[in-house]
């Protein structure tokens, strides 16, 4: 009778341990899936915003070409860009260079201050740039967390089964502004 009780106790302990392990693995899988889905959604949003940035630049080029008859190699480079993946952020330098040239055209022409559409595009560009920077910062933060996570046990085992790989960080210019967090009374 004692051996039967001991065997039953061992079986119960094994069942409890296996159940806890399954629950823990499900928790780890869910956590890894959540952060991966978050990164995939942010990637899509980053690409959409970069496409929007490209569209704004192209519209600004049209306005500056029609109003000021200016041409530039940077303008031609932007027309040939295809933005479809996160690697397109390498082309963001071309977009920024083109934007800088457009700003020089605007500064050099006194008539440009009267062109409302150009002002609107500049405002849209600045808003888009802030959104891209915030998305990039968000993406990079969670990419670091994700990459660190899949290097550790049990996440590395799960990532091998799910064929998840380490993700790259998006590089780009970030905000240089120092925000004052003090409350004003």
mmCIF file of C-alpha atoms in Angstrom:
data_model
loop_
_atom_site.group_PDB
_atom_site.id
_atom_site.type_symbol
_atom_site.label_atom_id
_atom_site.label_comp_id
_atom_site.label_asym_id
_atom_site.label_seq_id
_atom_site.Cartn_x
_atom_site.Cartn_y
_atom_site.Cartn_z
ATOM 1 C CA UNK A 1 0.000 0.000 0.000
ATOM 2 C CA UNK A 2 2.838 2.380 0.847
ATOM 3 C CA UNK A 3 4.528 1.869 -2.532
ATOM 4 C CA UNK A 4 1.215 2.528 -4.296
ATOM 5 C CA UNK A 5 0.827 5.786 -2.371
ATOM 6 C CA UNK A 6 4.401 6.806 -3.184
ATOM 7 C CA UNK A 7 3.863 6.066 -6.909
ATOM 8 C CA UNK A 8 0.582 8.019 -6.873
ATOM 9 C CA UNK A 9 2.306 10.937 -5.124
ATOM 10 C CA UNK A 10 5.161 10.917 -7.661
ATOM 11 C CA UNK A 11 2.644 10.852 -10.535
ATOM 12 C CA UNK A 12 0.713 13.772 -9.069
ATOM 13 C CA UNK A 13 3.935 15.738 -8.593
ATOM 14 C CA UNK A 14 4.994 14.950 -12.187
ATOM 15 C CA UNK A 15 1.582 15.997 -13.524
ATOM 16 C CA UNK A 16 1.776 19.265 -11.576
ATOM 17 C CA UNK A 17 5.324 19.944 -12.809
ATOM 18 C CA UNK A 18 4.412 19.156 -16.440
ATOM 19 C CA UNK A 19 1.300 21.332 -16.195
ATOM 20 C CA UNK A 20 3.331 24.226 -14.774
ATOM 21 C CA UNK A 21 5.930 23.813 -17.526
ATOM 22 C CA UNK A 22 3.209 23.892 -20.200
ATOM 23 C CA UNK A 23 1.676 27.005 -18.650
ATOM 24 C CA UNK A 24 5.077 28.697 -18.477
ATOM 25 C CA UNK A 25 5.905 27.812 -22.085
ATOM 26 C CA UNK A 26 2.530 29.151 -23.230
ATOM 27 C CA UNK A 27 3.251 32.357 -21.328
ATOM 28 C CA UNK A 28 6.684 32.678 -22.946
ATOM 29 C CA UNK A 29 5.275 31.931 -26.408
ATOM 30 C CA UNK A 30 2.541 34.539 -25.929
ATOM 31 C CA UNK A 31 5.030 37.134 -24.723
ATOM 32 C CA UNK A 32 7.330 36.496 -27.698
ATOM 33 C CA UNK A 33 4.394 36.569 -30.135
ATOM 34 C CA UNK A 34 3.129 39.855 -28.690
ATOM 35 C CA UNK A 35 6.430 41.649 -29.076
ATOM 36 C CA UNK A 36 6.960 40.158 -32.566
ATOM 37 C CA UNK A 37 3.477 41.281 -33.673
ATOM 38 C CA UNK A 38 4.151 44.728 -32.226
ATOM 39 C CA UNK A 39 7.354 44.953 -34.272
ATOM 40 C CA UNK A 40 5.649 43.768 -37.462
ATOM 41 C CA UNK A 41 2.887 46.368 -37.052
ATOM 42 C CA UNK A 42 5.428 49.101 -36.346
ATOM 43 C CA UNK A 43 7.457 48.057 -39.408
ATOM 44 C CA UNK A 44 4.368 48.467 -41.585
ATOM 45 C CA UNK A 45 3.594 51.842 -40.068
ATOM 46 C CA UNK A 46 7.214 52.984 -40.559
ATOM 47 C CA UNK A 47 7.097 52.012 -44.221
ATOM 48 C CA UNK A 48 3.766 53.801 -44.690
ATOM 49 C CA UNK A 49 5.139 56.978 -43.128
ATOM 50 C CA UNK A 50 8.283 56.791 -45.233
ATOM 51 C CA UNK A 51 6.113 56.436 -48.350
ATOM 52 C CA UNK A 52 4.105 59.460 -47.200
ATOM 53 C CA UNK A 53 7.339 61.382 -46.747
ATOM 54 C CA UNK A 54 8.375 60.468 -50.280
ATOM 55 C CA UNK A 55 4.991 61.648 -51.623
ATOM 56 C CA UNK A 56 5.302 64.970 -49.800
ATOM 57 C CA UNK A 57 8.799 65.496 -51.208
ATOM 58 C CA UNK A 58 7.600 64.671 -54.730
ATOM 59 C CA UNK A 59 4.785 67.227 -54.406
ATOM 60 C CA UNK A 60 7.238 69.812 -53.112
ATOM 61 C CA UNK A 61 9.495 69.117 -56.095
ATOM 62 C CA UNK A 62 6.581 69.702 -58.486
ATOM 63 C CA UNK A 63 5.703 73.005 -56.814
ATOM 64 C CA UNK A 64 9.302 74.210 -56.733
ATOM 65 C CA UNK A 65 9.858 73.168 -60.368
ATOM 66 C CA UNK A 66 6.716 74.894 -61.576
ATOM 67 C CA UNK A 67 7.149 78.096 -59.544
ATOM 68 C CA UNK A 68 10.929 78.520 -59.531
ATOM 69 C CA UNK A 69 12.088 76.447 -62.533
ATOM 70 C CA UNK A 70 14.805 74.765 -60.507
ATOM 71 C CA UNK A 71 16.387 71.382 -61.217
ATOM 72 C CA UNK A 72 18.609 69.214 -59.047
ATOM 73 C CA UNK A 73 20.190 65.773 -59.088
ATOM 74 C CA UNK A 74 18.664 65.197 -55.637
ATOM 75 C CA UNK A 75 15.233 65.746 -57.199
ATOM 76 C CA UNK A 76 15.961 63.083 -59.809
ATOM 77 C CA UNK A 77 17.186 60.614 -57.168
ATOM 78 C CA UNK A 78 13.951 60.965 -55.210
ATOM 79 C CA UNK A 79 11.802 60.320 -58.277
ATOM 80 C CA UNK A 80 13.476 56.925 -58.726
ATOM 81 C CA UNK A 81 13.069 55.729 -55.116
ATOM 82 C CA UNK A 82 10.998 52.656 -54.351
ATOM 83 C CA UNK A 83 9.954 52.379 -50.739
ATOM 84 C CA UNK A 84 8.690 48.937 -49.828
ATOM 85 C CA UNK A 85 10.660 47.601 -46.859
ATOM 86 C CA UNK A 86 12.657 48.698 -43.821
ATOM 87 C CA UNK A 87 15.815 48.748 -45.934
ATOM 88 C CA UNK A 88 14.241 51.803 -47.579
ATOM 89 C CA UNK A 89 15.343 53.802 -44.542
ATOM 90 C CA UNK A 90 18.780 53.829 -46.160
ATOM 91 C CA UNK A 91 17.177 56.020 -48.846
ATOM 92 C CA UNK A 92 15.879 58.431 -46.234
ATOM 93 C CA UNK A 93 19.157 60.361 -46.523
ATOM 94 C CA UNK A 94 18.284 61.087 -50.151
ATOM 95 C CA UNK A 95 14.865 62.346 -49.094
ATOM 96 C CA UNK A 96 16.392 64.556 -46.412
ATOM 97 C CA UNK A 97 18.984 65.902 -48.853
ATOM 98 C CA UNK A 98 16.254 66.735 -51.333
ATOM 99 C CA UNK A 99 14.233 68.444 -48.604
ATOM 100 C CA UNK A 100 17.264 70.532 -47.650
ATOM 101 C CA UNK A 101 17.661 71.617 -51.276
ATOM 102 C CA UNK A 102 13.992 72.561 -51.438
ATOM 103 C CA UNK A 103 14.430 74.629 -48.278
ATOM 104 C CA UNK A 104 17.384 76.413 -49.885
ATOM 105 C CA UNK A 105 15.228 77.196 -52.929
ATOM 106 C CA UNK A 106 12.517 78.537 -50.640
ATOM 107 C CA UNK A 107 14.979 80.687 -48.697
ATOM 108 C CA UNK A 108 16.593 82.035 -51.879
ATOM 109 C CA UNK A 109 13.296 83.092 -53.438
ATOM 110 C CA UNK A 110 11.368 85.867 -51.699
ATOM 111 C CA UNK A 111 8.180 84.878 -53.552
ATOM 112 C CA UNK A 112 8.191 81.489 -51.861
ATOM 113 C CA UNK A 113 6.889 82.901 -48.599
ATOM 114 C CA UNK A 114 3.642 83.750 -50.363
ATOM 115 C CA UNK A 115 3.075 80.229 -51.686
ATOM 116 C CA UNK A 116 0.627 78.606 -49.289
ATOM 117 C CA UNK A 117 0.921 75.102 -50.769
ATOM 118 C CA UNK A 118 4.661 75.065 -50.184
ATOM 119 C CA UNK A 119 4.159 76.152 -46.559
ATOM 120 C CA UNK A 120 1.585 73.394 -46.112
ATOM 121 C CA UNK A 121 3.946 70.789 -47.539
ATOM 122 C CA UNK A 122 6.740 71.954 -45.252
ATOM 123 C CA UNK A 123 4.416 71.655 -42.266
ATOM 124 C CA UNK A 124 3.285 68.184 -43.388
ATOM 125 C CA UNK A 125 6.897 67.154 -43.866
ATOM 126 C CA UNK A 126 7.858 68.322 -40.367
ATOM 127 C CA UNK A 127 4.914 66.448 -38.821
ATOM 128 C CA UNK A 128 5.787 63.357 -40.817
ATOM 129 C CA UNK A 129 9.425 63.609 -39.737
ATOM 130 C CA UNK A 130 8.409 63.725 -36.064
ATOM 131 C CA UNK A 131 6.173 60.704 -36.512
ATOM 132 C CA UNK A 132 8.928 58.748 -38.269
ATOM 133 C CA UNK A 133 11.375 59.584 -35.501
ATOM 134 C CA UNK A 134 8.929 58.470 -32.811
ATOM 135 C CA UNK A 135 8.095 55.256 -34.693
ATOM 136 C CA UNK A 136 11.777 54.531 -35.238
ATOM 137 C CA UNK A 137 12.536 55.104 -31.560
ATOM 138 C CA UNK A 138 9.628 52.864 -30.533
ATOM 139 C CA UNK A 139 10.692 50.180 -33.017
ATOM 140 C CA UNK A 140 14.330 50.276 -31.919
ATOM 141 C CA UNK A 141 13.399 50.046 -28.237
ATOM 142 C CA UNK A 142 11.311 46.936 -28.748
ATOM 143 C CA UNK A 143 13.754 45.450 -31.250
ATOM 144 C CA UNK A 144 16.462 45.576 -28.600
ATOM 145 C CA UNK A 145 14.111 43.949 -26.105
ATOM 146 C CA UNK A 146 13.094 41.303 -28.659
ATOM 147 C CA UNK A 147 16.696 40.543 -29.668
ATOM 148 C CA UNK A 148 17.766 40.201 -26.046
ATOM 149 C CA UNK A 149 14.763 38.031 -25.349
ATOM 150 C CA UNK A 150 15.385 35.477 -28.108
ATOM 151 C CA UNK A 151 18.976 35.018 -26.978
ATOM 152 C CA UNK A 152 17.832 33.696 -23.587
ATOM 153 C CA UNK A 153 16.377 30.370 -22.486
ATOM 154 C CA UNK A 154 13.471 29.431 -23.039
ATOM 155 C CA UNK A 155 12.862 32.092 -25.716
ATOM 156 C CA UNK A 156 15.753 30.850 -27.848
ATOM 157 C CA UNK A 157 14.137 27.404 -27.995
ATOM 158 C CA UNK A 158 10.776 28.899 -28.922
ATOM 159 C CA UNK A 159 12.346 31.168 -31.545
ATOM 160 C CA UNK A 160 14.043 28.180 -33.189
ATOM 161 C CA UNK A 161 10.735 26.321 -33.411
ATOM 162 C CA UNK A 162 8.943 29.401 -34.773
ATOM 163 C CA UNK A 163 11.917 30.304 -37.012
ATOM 164 C CA UNK A 164 12.171 33.802 -35.564
ATOM 165 C CA UNK A 165 15.389 35.676 -36.208
ATOM 166 C CA UNK A 166 17.158 38.669 -34.747
ATOM 167 C CA UNK A 167 15.885 41.958 -36.180
ATOM 168 C CA UNK A 168 17.970 44.937 -37.242
ATOM 169 C CA UNK A 169 17.685 48.375 -35.723
ATOM 170 C CA UNK A 170 16.624 51.263 -37.957
ATOM 171 C CA UNK A 171 19.196 54.024 -38.051
ATOM 172 C CA UNK A 172 18.352 57.632 -38.720
ATOM 173 C CA UNK A 173 18.424 61.086 -37.315
ATOM 174 C CA UNK A 174 16.806 61.521 -33.950
ATOM 175 C CA UNK A 175 15.516 64.494 -32.067
ATOM 176 C CA UNK A 176 18.232 66.817 -30.824
ATOM 177 C CA UNK A 177 15.822 68.894 -28.808
ATOM 178 C CA UNK A 178 16.191 68.919 -25.030
ATOM 179 C CA UNK A 179 12.748 68.907 -23.560
ATOM 180 C CA UNK A 180 12.099 70.772 -20.330
ATOM 181 C CA UNK A 181 10.171 68.395 -18.113
ATOM 182 C CA UNK A 182 9.740 70.891 -15.266
ATOM 183 C CA UNK A 183 6.229 71.940 -14.488
ATOM 184 C CA UNK A 184 5.514 75.609 -14.905
ATOM 185 C CA UNK A 185 3.290 77.230 -12.343
#
